Amino acid sequence: MSSILYDAPGPRTRRRTMLWSVLGAVFVLGLLYLAYRQLDSRDQWDPERWQIFTDPPQGQTAGDVWSSLLIDGLGATLRAAGIAAVLALALGVILAVLRMSVVGAVRWPTTVVIEFFRGLPVVLLMFFGVIAIGLPIFWGVVFGLVVYNCAIFAEILRAGIVSLPRGQSEAAYAMGLSRRQTLFTVLLPQAVRRMLPSLVSQLVVLLKDTSLGFIIGYAELLRRLQLNTQFFGQRYWFQFFVVGAAIYITVNFTLSRLAVYLERRGTKKAAGGVAKADDAAIGGTSATGVSV
Amino acid sequence: MDTVIDELPLYWEGFTTTLALTLLSAVIALVVGTILGAFRVSPVPTLRWFGTAYVELVRNTPLTLVFIFFVFVAPQLGWTPDDFFIPAVVALSVYTAAFVCEAVRSGINSVGLGQAEASRAIGLTFPQTLRLVVLPQAFRTVVPPLINIFIALTKNSSVAGGFFVAELFGVARQLTNAHPADIIPVLIGIAAFYLVITIPAGILAGYVERKVAFAR
């Protein structure tokens, strides 16, 4: 992987690497063992505790538990994320176009708005939507996600347009296309394609941020975990946490793989190549911020 | 507006708590993240594997879930801290370390192939190559994304407000409860305090990036 830093090893280095590998393995296994023992001392491996997912107590069926997590919980998470993603993308395109405007009176206010939205915590925006605007909880969550992410999407798209070779717009103007035609038929489609990996990683961030709804009381996946522990007892927190984390990681991992796949495919097809998702932060386009 | 001025002491308290959370977590995340980053580029497969697993797991987990672990789940596992500040710092550090690790790793990977080859050619060992040649160069590329990570950390510290820490967002909830008539000015006040940190830091990141851009 990172073979750039060291040579193909000779026998002595191989022995040394072997030694360090063993030490490293002992270190990692030691950490895992400590975690295991701590959990064991609290009876967290007790099969009875895990039966909460196959044969739960208090007259509930396994179906009840899973449907509350997957259908109600994950469903609510995905619904908010889906609606927010569509709205944020649409608004993001609009903001990107406005920010590229030649008219200063349009460009400057847009820049200020984008900087403003990007600099605020999403949870504060959600809270604002619910408390100050008086939106229902669901739309408050969507509001926070849209306001923040449309600014990020706008910056990603703008970075994509800026990174296109100048020849693209010059050729379009030479053909007699107007500024608007150039932007919408030549530059934006290429920018979207180029920044697709960054856009997808931002979608992962958006999906993760849906969990902030937990704080303002939206009944998404994490809230369902908490409701379940309130019903069955606090002693099941670890079990529900493991399952909740597994659900999130599965969904996000799938989306992240999609980003990597798009990156690979795009590098082959797109003329200007596709920017790596990570490069949004590293290469001259840090305007997009980091997907954290 | 009067409410905002009357409640300035509370705002200030929230602001300093946010700063304390952010700075403490930033330092811890920087140390842990750099170590993990070193793991990820090391020739030792187990450490590389460990670093990758950590980053992949944490990056795909929402911060709120990390907070839930340290605030609600950890007491079940035998960790009962006295207040909620320490779990918040731990949660933010654990989460941010994964992103620091990624930034460090891409920084190291961005150093030209010839640099490491040349240092091998003059007989430097692997640790020497890393310490004397690669890392000093990597550091320059890493600074702007690191600043961006710490901006995100500042914003992320607001999650602590949902988990019983009285930082800016916690103060926002408290004040909007106490002054239902002045919700909008109160929240704009809170927003201003966040922007005081995030916007200058963003400008700094852009400036540093332009400064080091010609390096390669």
Short mmCIF file of C-alpha atoms in Angstrom, two decimals:
data_model
loop_
_atom_site.label_atom_id
_atom_site.label_comp_id
_atom_site.label_asym_id
_atom_site.label_seq_id
_atom_site.Cartn_x
_atom_site.Cartn_y
_atom_site.Cartn_z
CA MET A 1 0.00 0.00 0.00
CA SER A 2 2.46 2.62 1.14
CA SER A 3 5.43 0.95 -0.50
CA ILE A 4 6.77 4.40 -1.37
CA LEU A 5 8.31 4.74 2.05
CA TYR A 6 10.41 1.60 2.17
CA ASP A 7 12.23 -0.78 -0.17
CA ALA A 8 11.50 -4.38 -0.96
CA PRO A 9 12.89 -5.90 2.25
CA GLY A 10 15.95 -8.12 2.49
CA PRO A 11 16.26 -11.04 4.93
CA ARG A 12 17.31 -8.92 7.90
CA THR A 13 14.57 -6.35 7.43
CA ARG A 14 12.08 -9.16 6.91
CA ARG A 15 13.08 -10.62 10.26
CA ARG A 16 12.76 -7.23 11.90
CA THR A 17 9.38 -6.59 10.27
CA MET A 18 8.32 -10.03 11.47
CA LEU A 19 9.36 -9.14 15.02
CA TRP A 20 7.46 -5.85 14.91
CA SER A 21 4.44 -7.56 13.42
CA VAL A 22 4.37 -9.95 16.34
CA LEU A 23 4.77 -7.07 18.80
CA GLY A 24 2.06 -5.14 16.99
CA ALA A 25 -0.22 -8.16 17.05
CA VAL A 26 0.40 -8.60 20.78
CA PHE A 27 -0.40 -4.93 21.31
CA VAL A 28 -3.66 -5.08 19.32
CA LEU A 29 -4.73 -8.41 20.81
CA GLY A 30 -3.90 -7.05 24.26
CA LEU A 31 -6.23 -4.10 23.71
CA LEU A 32 -8.97 -6.37 22.44
CA TYR A 33 -8.47 -8.73 25.39
CA LEU A 34 -8.71 -5.85 27.89
CA ALA A 35 -11.96 -4.74 26.25
CA TYR A 36 -13.25 -8.30 26.27
CA ARG A 37 -12.41 -8.79 29.95
CA GLN A 38 -13.97 -5.50 30.98
CA LEU A 39 -17.17 -6.47 29.17
CA ASP A 40 -17.03 -9.96 30.66
CA SER A 41 -16.69 -8.61 34.18
CA ARG A 42 -19.98 -6.82 33.58
CA ASP A 43 -21.64 -9.96 32.17
CA GLN A 44 -22.12 -8.29 28.80
CA TRP A 45 -21.50 -11.58 26.96
CA ASP A 46 -24.26 -13.32 28.88
CA PRO A 47 -26.41 -14.96 26.14
CA GLU A 48 -29.52 -13.92 28.05
CA ARG A 49 -28.72 -10.28 27.32
CA TRP A 50 -28.35 -10.92 23.63
CA GLN A 51 -31.63 -12.79 23.51
CA ILE A 52 -33.19 -9.36 23.53
CA PHE A 53 -32.91 -9.60 19.75
CA THR A 54 -34.24 -13.14 19.37
CA ASP A 55 -36.55 -13.71 22.30
CA PRO A 56 -37.12 -10.47 24.24
CA PRO A 57 -38.83 -10.38 27.65
CA GLN A 58 -41.93 -8.45 28.71
CA GLY A 59 -44.25 -10.02 26.17
CA GLN A 60 -42.48 -8.52 23.15
CA THR A 61 -41.49 -10.50 20.09
CA ALA A 62 -38.20 -10.29 18.24
CA GLY A 63 -40.19 -8.81 15.36
CA ASP A 64 -41.31 -5.91 17.57
CA VAL A 65 -37.75 -5.04 18.54
CA TRP A 66 -36.37 -5.26 15.03
CA SER A 67 -39.22 -3.38 13.42
CA SER A 68 -38.86 -0.59 15.99
CA LEU A 69 -35.16 -0.36 15.11
CA LEU A 70 -35.15 -0.98 11.38
CA ILE A 71 -38.55 0.20 10.16
CA ASP A 72 -39.35 3.01 12.60
CA GLY A 73 -35.79 4.00 13.48
CA LEU A 74 -33.72 3.49 10.36
CA GLY A 75 -36.78 4.39 8.29
CA ALA A 76 -37.08 7.77 10.00
CA THR A 77 -33.35 8.34 9.60
CA LEU A 78 -33.38 7.53 5.89
CA ARG A 79 -36.54 9.54 5.25
CA ALA A 80 -35.08 12.69 6.77
CA ALA A 81 -31.74 12.13 5.04
CA GLY A 82 -33.36 11.43 1.66
CA ILE A 83 -35.57 14.50 1.63
CA ALA A 84 -32.78 16.68 2.98
CA ALA A 85 -30.32 15.38 0.38
CA VAL A 86 -32.60 16.21 -2.56
CA LEU A 87 -33.44 19.69 -1.27
CA ALA A 88 -29.83 20.45 -0.30
CA LEU A 89 -28.53 19.38 -3.72
CA ALA A 90 -31.09 21.53 -5.53
CA LEU A 91 -30.36 24.55 -3.34
CA GLY A 92 -26.64 23.85 -3.57
CA VAL A 93 -26.74 24.10 -7.37
CA ILE A 94 -28.61 27.40 -7.11
CA LEU A 95 -26.16 28.82 -4.56
CA ALA A 96 -23.18 27.67 -6.63
CA VAL A 97 -24.57 29.38 -9.72
CA LEU A 98 -25.32 32.57 -7.80
CA ARG A 99 -21.85 32.59 -6.32
CA MET A 100 -20.30 32.32 -9.79
CA SER A 101 -22.36 35.28 -11.00
CA VAL A 102 -20.60 38.20 -12.69
CA VAL A 103 -22.87 40.62 -10.85
CA GLY A 104 -21.22 41.61 -7.59
CA ALA A 105 -24.55 42.43 -5.96
CA VAL A 106 -25.53 38.78 -6.41
CA ARG A 107 -22.16 37.19 -5.73
CA TRP A 108 -21.26 38.90 -2.47
CA PRO A 109 -24.47 38.25 -0.52
CA THR A 110 -24.34 34.62 -1.67
CA THR A 111 -20.77 34.29 -0.43
CA VAL A 112 -21.76 35.73 2.93
CA VAL A 113 -24.74 33.40 3.22
CA ILE A 114 -22.63 30.35 2.36
CA GLU A 115 -19.91 31.28 4.86
CA PHE A 116 -22.55 31.91 7.50
CA PHE A 117 -24.28 28.55 7.02
CA ARG A 118 -21.03 26.63 6.86
CA GLY A 119 -19.76 28.08 10.11
CA LEU A 120 -22.67 26.97 12.27
CA PRO A 121 -23.28 23.63 13.97
CA VAL A 122 -26.03 21.61 12.30
CA VAL A 123 -27.73 20.89 15.60
CA LEU A 124 -28.05 24.63 16.27
CA LEU A 125 -29.68 25.09 12.85
CA MET A 126 -32.12 22.24 13.58
CA PHE A 127 -32.90 23.81 16.94
CA PHE A 128 -33.47 27.15 15.23
CA GLY A 129 -35.87 25.51 12.78
CA VAL A 130 -37.93 23.96 15.56
CA ILE A 131 -37.83 26.69 18.21
CA ALA A 132 -37.58 29.93 16.24
CA ILE A 133 -39.44 29.08 13.03
CA GLY A 134 -41.80 26.67 14.74
CA LEU A 135 -41.40 23.81 12.29
CA PRO A 136 -42.57 20.31 13.27
CA ILE A 137 -39.65 18.17 14.54
CA PHE A 138 -39.23 16.27 11.29
CA TRP A 139 -39.02 19.42 9.19
CA GLY A 140 -36.79 21.04 11.78
CA VAL A 141 -34.30 18.20 11.27
CA VAL A 142 -34.61 18.52 7.49
CA PHE A 143 -34.24 22.30 7.75
CA GLY A 144 -30.97 22.05 9.68
CA LEU A 145 -29.56 19.46 7.30
CA VAL A 146 -30.61 21.39 4.18
CA VAL A 147 -29.33 24.78 5.32
CA TYR A 148 -25.91 23.42 6.27
CA ASN A 149 -25.43 20.96 3.43
CA CYS A 150 -26.64 23.22 0.62
CA ALA A 151 -23.74 25.53 1.50
CA ILE A 152 -21.30 22.60 1.45
CA PHE A 153 -22.71 21.25 -1.84
CA ALA A 154 -22.47 24.74 -3.36
CA GLU A 155 -18.80 24.93 -2.39
CA ILE A 156 -18.07 21.44 -3.74
CA LEU A 157 -19.71 22.30 -7.08
CA ARG A 158 -17.93 25.64 -7.28
CA ALA A 159 -14.61 23.95 -6.57
CA GLY A 160 -15.44 21.49 -9.34
CA ILE A 161 -16.20 24.25 -11.84
CA VAL A 162 -13.06 26.20 -10.90
CA SER A 163 -10.93 23.09 -11.35
CA LEU A 164 -12.10 22.49 -14.94
CA PRO A 165 -9.58 23.36 -17.66
CA ARG A 166 -10.08 26.94 -18.92
CA GLY A 167 -10.37 25.61 -22.45
CA GLN A 168 -13.83 24.25 -21.67
CA SER A 169 -15.45 27.64 -21.11
CA GLU A 170 -13.29 29.34 -23.74
CA ALA A 171 -14.41 26.80 -26.34
CA ALA A 172 -18.03 27.21 -25.28
CA TYR A 173 -17.83 31.00 -25.62
CA ALA A 174 -16.06 30.63 -28.96
CA MET A 175 -18.99 28.54 -30.17
CA GLY A 176 -21.25 31.46 -29.31
CA LEU A 177 -22.87 30.00 -26.20
CA SER A 178 -24.04 32.55 -23.65
CA ARG A 179 -22.70 32.58 -20.11
CA ARG A 180 -25.75 30.76 -18.81
CA GLN A 181 -25.61 28.13 -21.56
CA THR A 182 -21.92 27.59 -20.90
CA LEU A 183 -22.54 27.14 -17.20
CA PHE A 184 -25.49 24.79 -17.49
CA THR A 185 -24.58 22.73 -20.54
CA VAL A 186 -20.78 22.62 -20.37
CA LEU A 187 -19.38 23.43 -16.93
CA LEU A 188 -21.92 22.14 -14.40
CA PRO A 189 -22.33 18.65 -15.88
CA GLN A 190 -18.58 18.17 -15.86
CA ALA A 191 -18.23 19.62 -12.38
CA VAL A 192 -20.90 17.27 -11.03
CA ARG A 193 -19.18 14.31 -12.58
CA ARG A 194 -15.79 15.38 -11.36
CA MET A 195 -16.94 15.99 -7.82
CA LEU A 196 -19.22 12.96 -7.60
CA PRO A 197 -17.03 11.21 -5.00
CA SER A 198 -16.98 14.33 -2.79
CA LEU A 199 -20.73 14.72 -3.21
CA VAL A 200 -21.28 11.11 -2.15
CA SER A 201 -19.00 11.45 0.89
CA GLN A 202 -20.91 14.56 1.86
CA LEU A 203 -24.10 12.49 1.58
CA VAL A 204 -22.59 10.08 4.11
CA VAL A 205 -21.95 13.04 6.40
CA LEU A 206 -25.54 14.19 5.89
CA LEU A 207 -26.83 10.74 6.76
CA LYS A 208 -24.67 10.70 9.90
CA ASP A 209 -25.87 14.17 10.85
CA THR A 210 -29.46 12.95 10.82
CA SER A 211 -28.55 11.43 14.17
CA LEU A 212 -28.37 14.97 15.60
CA GLY A 213 -32.16 14.78 15.49
CA PHE A 214 -31.70 12.63 18.59
CA ILE A 215 -30.76 15.75 20.52
CA ILE A 216 -33.79 17.78 19.54
CA GLY A 217 -36.15 14.84 19.97
CA TYR A 218 -36.68 13.38 16.50
CA ALA A 219 -37.55 9.68 16.82
CA GLU A 220 -34.80 8.34 14.56
CA LEU A 221 -32.61 5.26 14.97
CA LEU A 222 -30.69 6.41 18.03
CA ARG A 223 -33.81 7.62 19.79
CA ARG A 224 -35.32 4.19 19.14
CA LEU A 225 -32.30 2.59 20.77
CA GLN A 226 -32.86 4.76 23.81
CA LEU A 227 -36.60 4.09 23.89
CA ASN A 228 -35.89 0.35 23.76
CA THR A 229 -33.47 0.56 26.69
CA GLN A 230 -36.01 2.58 28.62
CA PHE A 231 -38.55 -0.16 28.00
CA PHE A 232 -36.37 -3.22 28.58
CA GLY A 233 -33.99 -1.71 31.14
CA GLN A 234 -30.70 0.18 31.12
CA ARG A 235 -28.75 -3.07 31.39
CA TYR A 236 -29.36 -3.67 27.66
CA TRP A 237 -27.62 -0.44 26.57
CA PHE A 238 -24.49 -2.18 25.32
CA GLN A 239 -26.43 -4.69 23.23
CA PHE A 240 -28.57 -2.00 21.63
CA PHE A 241 -25.50 0.17 21.07
CA VAL A 242 -23.72 -2.64 19.21
CA VAL A 243 -26.69 -3.26 16.93
CA GLY A 244 -27.26 0.48 16.33
CA ALA A 245 -23.59 0.99 15.46
CA ALA A 246 -23.67 -2.04 13.16
CA ILE A 247 -26.69 -0.65 11.28
CA TYR A 248 -25.09 2.77 10.83
CA ILE A 249 -21.74 1.34 9.80
CA THR A 250 -23.34 -1.01 7.27
CA VAL A 251 -25.34 1.75 5.61
CA ASN A 252 -22.52 4.29 5.60
CA PHE A 253 -19.91 1.78 4.52
CA THR A 254 -22.04 0.87 1.52
CA LEU A 255 -22.33 4.54 0.58
CA SER A 256 -18.58 5.08 1.05
CA ARG A 257 -17.80 2.11 -1.18
CA LEU A 258 -20.07 3.72 -3.77
CA ALA A 259 -17.91 6.85 -3.59
CA VAL A 260 -14.75 4.79 -4.16
CA TYR A 261 -16.40 2.94 -7.05
CA LEU A 262 -17.49 6.20 -8.68
CA GLU A 263 -13.98 7.56 -8.24
CA ARG A 264 -12.45 4.55 -10.03
CA ARG A 265 -15.01 4.48 -12.79
CA GLY A 266 -14.83 8.24 -13.23
CA THR A 267 -11.05 8.28 -13.55
CA LYS A 268 -11.37 6.04 -16.59
CA LYS A 269 -14.19 7.92 -18.27
CA ALA A 270 -14.16 11.64 -17.47
CA ALA A 271 -11.82 13.72 -19.58
CA GLY A 272 -10.50 15.84 -16.74
CA GLY A 273 -10.49 12.88 -14.36
CA VAL A 274 -12.40 12.73 -11.14
CA ALA A 275 -11.17 14.45 -8.01
CA LYS A 276 -10.51 12.07 -5.13
CA ALA A 277 -12.96 12.42 -2.27
CA ASP A 278 -10.12 13.17 0.11
CA ASP A 279 -8.68 15.78 -2.20
CA ALA A 280 -11.63 17.98 -1.51
CA ALA A 281 -9.76 18.72 1.68
CA ILE A 282 -6.18 18.49 0.46
CA GLY A 283 -5.88 19.82 -3.09
CA GLY A 284 -6.58 23.49 -3.69
CA THR A 285 -10.28 23.11 -3.06
CA SER A 286 -10.40 23.16 0.70
CA ALA A 287 -13.30 25.57 0.34
CA THR A 288 -15.39 22.44 0.66
CA GLY A 289 -14.12 21.86 4.16
CA VAL A 290 -13.56 18.39 5.48
CA SER A 291 -16.28 15.79 5.62
CA VAL A 292 -16.33 15.42 9.36
CA MET B 1 -31.39 42.34 22.25
CA ASP B 2 -31.51 43.37 25.91
CA THR B 3 -31.79 39.73 26.85
CA VAL B 4 -28.56 38.98 25.03
CA ILE B 5 -26.77 41.77 26.89
CA ASP B 6 -28.28 40.80 30.25
CA GLU B 7 -27.27 37.19 29.80
CA LEU B 8 -23.74 37.92 28.58
CA PRO B 9 -22.11 36.19 31.59
CA LEU B 10 -23.93 32.96 30.70
CA TYR B 11 -22.94 33.35 27.05
CA TRP B 12 -19.37 33.85 28.11
CA GLU B 13 -19.46 30.75 30.27
CA GLY B 14 -20.83 28.72 27.36
CA PHE B 15 -18.22 30.16 25.04
CA THR B 16 -15.33 29.30 27.36
CA THR B 17 -16.70 25.79 27.86
CA THR B 18 -16.94 25.35 24.08
CA LEU B 19 -13.35 26.58 23.76
CA ALA B 20 -12.14 24.29 26.53
CA LEU B 21 -13.91 21.28 24.98
CA THR B 22 -12.52 22.08 21.56
CA LEU B 23 -8.94 22.76 22.60
CA LEU B 24 -8.61 19.77 24.92
CA SER B 25 -10.13 17.41 22.36
CA ALA B 26 -8.02 18.94 19.60
CA VAL B 27 -4.78 18.26 21.48
CA ILE B 28 -5.74 14.67 22.36
CA ALA B 29 -7.06 13.97 18.87
CA LEU B 30 -3.90 15.40 17.33
CA VAL B 31 -1.66 13.11 19.39
CA VAL B 32 -3.79 9.97 18.96
CA GLY B 33 -4.51 10.72 15.30
CA THR B 34 -0.82 11.22 14.47
CA ILE B 35 0.07 7.92 16.15
CA LEU B 36 -2.70 6.17 14.22
CA GLY B 37 -1.53 7.87 11.03
CA ALA B 38 1.97 6.52 11.67
CA PHE B 39 0.43 3.07 12.18
CA ARG B 40 -1.27 3.32 8.80
CA VAL B 41 1.94 3.97 6.87
CA SER B 42 4.17 1.67 8.91
CA PRO B 43 5.66 -1.50 7.42
CA VAL B 44 4.03 -3.56 10.20
CA PRO B 45 0.86 -5.18 8.84
CA THR B 46 -0.95 -5.60 12.17
CA LEU B 47 -0.58 -1.93 13.06
CA ARG B 48 -1.63 -0.89 9.56
CA TRP B 49 -4.66 -3.10 9.89
CA PHE B 50 -5.49 -1.68 13.29
CA GLY B 51 -5.28 1.90 12.01
CA THR B 52 -7.47 1.14 9.03
CA ALA B 53 -10.08 -0.63 11.13
CA TYR B 54 -10.22 2.26 13.60
CA VAL B 55 -10.62 4.88 10.88
CA GLU B 56 -13.24 2.94 8.94
CA LEU B 57 -15.30 2.18 12.04
CA VAL B 58 -15.21 5.67 13.52
CA ARG B 59 -15.67 7.51 10.23
CA ASN B 60 -18.87 5.63 9.50
CA THR B 61 -20.28 6.14 12.99
CA PRO B 62 -22.23 9.31 13.77
CA LEU B 63 -20.73 11.48 16.52
CA THR B 64 -24.03 11.30 18.40
CA LEU B 65 -23.61 7.53 18.66
CA VAL B 66 -20.07 7.97 20.02
CA PHE B 67 -21.52 10.33 22.63
CA ILE B 68 -24.22 7.80 23.46
CA PHE B 69 -21.49 5.24 24.05
CA PHE B 70 -19.51 7.36 26.47
CA VAL B 71 -22.49 8.92 28.25
CA PHE B 72 -25.10 6.13 28.41
CA VAL B 73 -23.33 2.84 27.62
CA ALA B 74 -20.03 3.35 29.47
CA PRO B 75 -21.70 3.50 32.92
CA GLN B 76 -23.11 0.04 32.17
CA LEU B 77 -19.56 -1.12 31.48
CA GLY B 78 -18.20 0.20 34.73
CA TRP B 79 -17.05 3.72 33.87
CA THR B 80 -18.90 6.33 35.92
CA PRO B 81 -17.22 9.73 35.74
CA ASP B 82 -18.33 12.52 38.05
CA ASP B 83 -19.50 15.00 35.45
CA PHE B 84 -20.28 15.07 31.75
CA PHE B 85 -17.34 17.16 30.64
CA ILE B 86 -14.81 14.32 30.57
CA PRO B 87 -17.00 11.88 28.58
CA ALA B 88 -17.61 14.72 26.11
CA VAL B 89 -13.88 15.34 25.68
CA VAL B 90 -13.25 11.61 25.24
CA ALA B 91 -16.06 11.25 22.68
CA LEU B 92 -14.88 14.25 20.67
CA SER B 93 -11.25 13.08 20.78
CA VAL B 94 -12.04 9.52 19.74
CA TYR B 95 -14.14 10.80 16.85
CA THR B 96 -11.76 13.53 15.66
CA ALA B 97 -8.66 11.30 15.91
CA ALA B 98 -9.93 9.25 12.95
CA PHE B 99 -10.06 12.36 10.77
CA VAL B 100 -6.67 13.59 11.95
CA CYS B 101 -5.28 10.15 11.08
CA GLU B 102 -6.67 10.41 7.56
CA ALA B 103 -5.26 13.91 7.09
CA VAL B 104 -1.82 12.81 8.29
CA ARG B 105 -1.89 9.75 6.07
CA SER B 106 -2.85 11.66 2.92
CA GLY B 107 -0.20 14.22 3.81
CA ILE B 108 2.45 11.52 3.99
CA ASN B 109 1.21 9.96 0.76
CA SER B 110 1.37 13.34 -0.97
CA VAL B 111 5.14 13.59 -0.47
CA GLY B 112 6.83 12.74 -3.75
CA LEU B 113 8.02 9.20 -4.34
CA GLY B 114 11.51 10.49 -5.20
CA GLN B 115 11.97 11.95 -1.71
CA ALA B 116 11.79 8.59 0.05
CA GLU B 117 13.80 6.92 -2.70
CA ALA B 118 16.52 9.55 -2.46
CA SER B 119 16.75 9.21 1.32
CA ARG B 120 17.06 5.44 1.00
CA ALA B 121 19.72 5.94 -1.61
CA ILE B 122 21.84 8.01 0.80
CA GLY B 123 21.44 5.27 3.38
CA LEU B 124 18.82 6.63 5.78
CA THR B 125 16.84 4.03 7.69
CA PHE B 126 13.05 3.97 7.62
CA PRO B 127 12.58 5.92 10.88
CA GLN B 128 15.17 8.46 9.72
CA THR B 129 13.45 8.81 6.36
CA LEU B 130 10.17 9.42 8.08
CA ARG B 131 11.51 11.83 10.69
CA LEU B 132 13.99 13.84 8.65
CA VAL B 133 12.57 13.85 5.14
CA VAL B 134 8.96 12.80 4.78
CA LEU B 135 7.22 14.14 7.87
CA PRO B 136 8.56 17.72 7.70
CA GLN B 137 7.28 17.93 4.13
CA ALA B 138 4.04 16.15 4.91
CA PHE B 139 3.38 18.56 7.74
CA ARG B 140 3.04 21.50 5.35
CA THR B 141 0.31 19.82 3.31
CA VAL B 142 -1.42 18.59 6.45
CA VAL B 143 -1.89 21.95 8.16
CA PRO B 144 -4.83 23.32 6.09
CA PRO B 145 -6.93 20.13 6.33
CA LEU B 146 -6.07 19.94 10.03
CA ILE B 147 -7.39 23.46 10.56
CA ASN B 148 -10.55 22.41 8.74
CA ILE B 149 -10.84 19.39 11.01
CA PHE B 150 -10.57 21.60 14.06
CA ILE B 151 -13.22 23.95 12.66
CA ALA B 152 -15.47 20.91 12.31
CA LEU B 153 -14.51 19.94 15.86
CA THR B 154 -15.62 23.35 17.12
CA LYS B 155 -18.99 22.84 15.48
CA ASN B 156 -19.15 19.22 16.62
CA SER B 157 -18.59 20.25 20.23
CA SER B 158 -22.20 21.50 20.08
CA VAL B 159 -23.29 17.86 20.33
CA ALA B 160 -22.00 17.92 23.90
CA GLY B 161 -24.76 20.45 24.59
CA GLY B 162 -27.25 17.66 23.93
CA PHE B 163 -25.45 15.49 26.46
CA PHE B 164 -25.66 17.67 29.57
CA VAL B 165 -22.58 19.88 29.04
CA ALA B 166 -23.34 23.60 29.40
CA GLU B 167 -21.43 24.80 26.36
CA LEU B 168 -22.81 27.27 23.79
CA PHE B 169 -25.55 25.01 22.45
CA GLY B 170 -26.48 23.95 25.99
CA VAL B 171 -26.70 27.63 26.90
CA ALA B 172 -28.90 28.19 23.84
CA ARG B 173 -31.37 25.61 25.10
CA GLN B 174 -31.32 27.06 28.58
CA LEU B 175 -31.83 30.65 27.40
CA THR B 176 -34.60 29.87 24.90
CA ASN B 177 -36.43 28.15 27.73
CA ALA B 178 -35.99 31.10 30.04
CA HIS B 179 -36.81 33.81 27.47
CA PRO B 180 -39.46 32.42 25.11
CA ALA B 181 -40.19 35.92 23.81
CA ASP B 182 -36.64 36.59 22.60
CA ILE B 183 -35.81 33.29 20.93
CA ILE B 184 -34.46 34.74 17.70
CA PRO B 185 -32.05 37.32 19.19
CA VAL B 186 -30.86 34.74 21.73
CA LEU B 187 -30.06 32.20 19.00
CA ILE B 188 -28.41 34.81 16.78
CA GLY B 189 -26.19 35.66 19.75
CA ILE B 190 -25.19 32.00 20.07
CA ALA B 191 -24.56 31.77 16.32
CA ALA B 192 -22.31 34.85 16.51
CA PHE B 193 -20.13 33.18 19.14
CA TYR B 194 -19.65 30.13 16.91
CA LEU B 195 -18.90 32.26 13.87
CA VAL B 196 -16.29 34.20 15.86
CA ILE B 197 -14.33 30.95 15.99
CA THR B 198 -15.17 29.25 12.70
CA ILE B 199 -14.94 32.08 10.16
CA PRO B 200 -11.49 33.43 11.17
CA ALA B 201 -10.19 29.86 11.38
CA GLY B 202 -11.54 29.21 7.87
CA ILE B 203 -9.80 32.32 6.54
CA LEU B 204 -6.59 31.20 8.25
CA ALA B 205 -6.87 27.75 6.63
CA GLY B 206 -7.27 29.36 3.19
CA TYR B 207 -4.30 31.65 3.82
CA VAL B 208 -2.01 28.84 5.00
CA GLU B 209 -3.07 26.76 2.04
CA ARG B 210 -2.15 29.49 -0.44
CA LYS B 211 1.17 29.93 1.36
CA VAL B 212 2.16 26.28 1.03
CA ALA B 213 0.45 25.64 -2.30
CA PHE B 214 3.58 26.43 -4.37
CA ALA B 215 5.63 23.96 -2.37
CA ARG B 216 4.89 21.16 -4.80
#
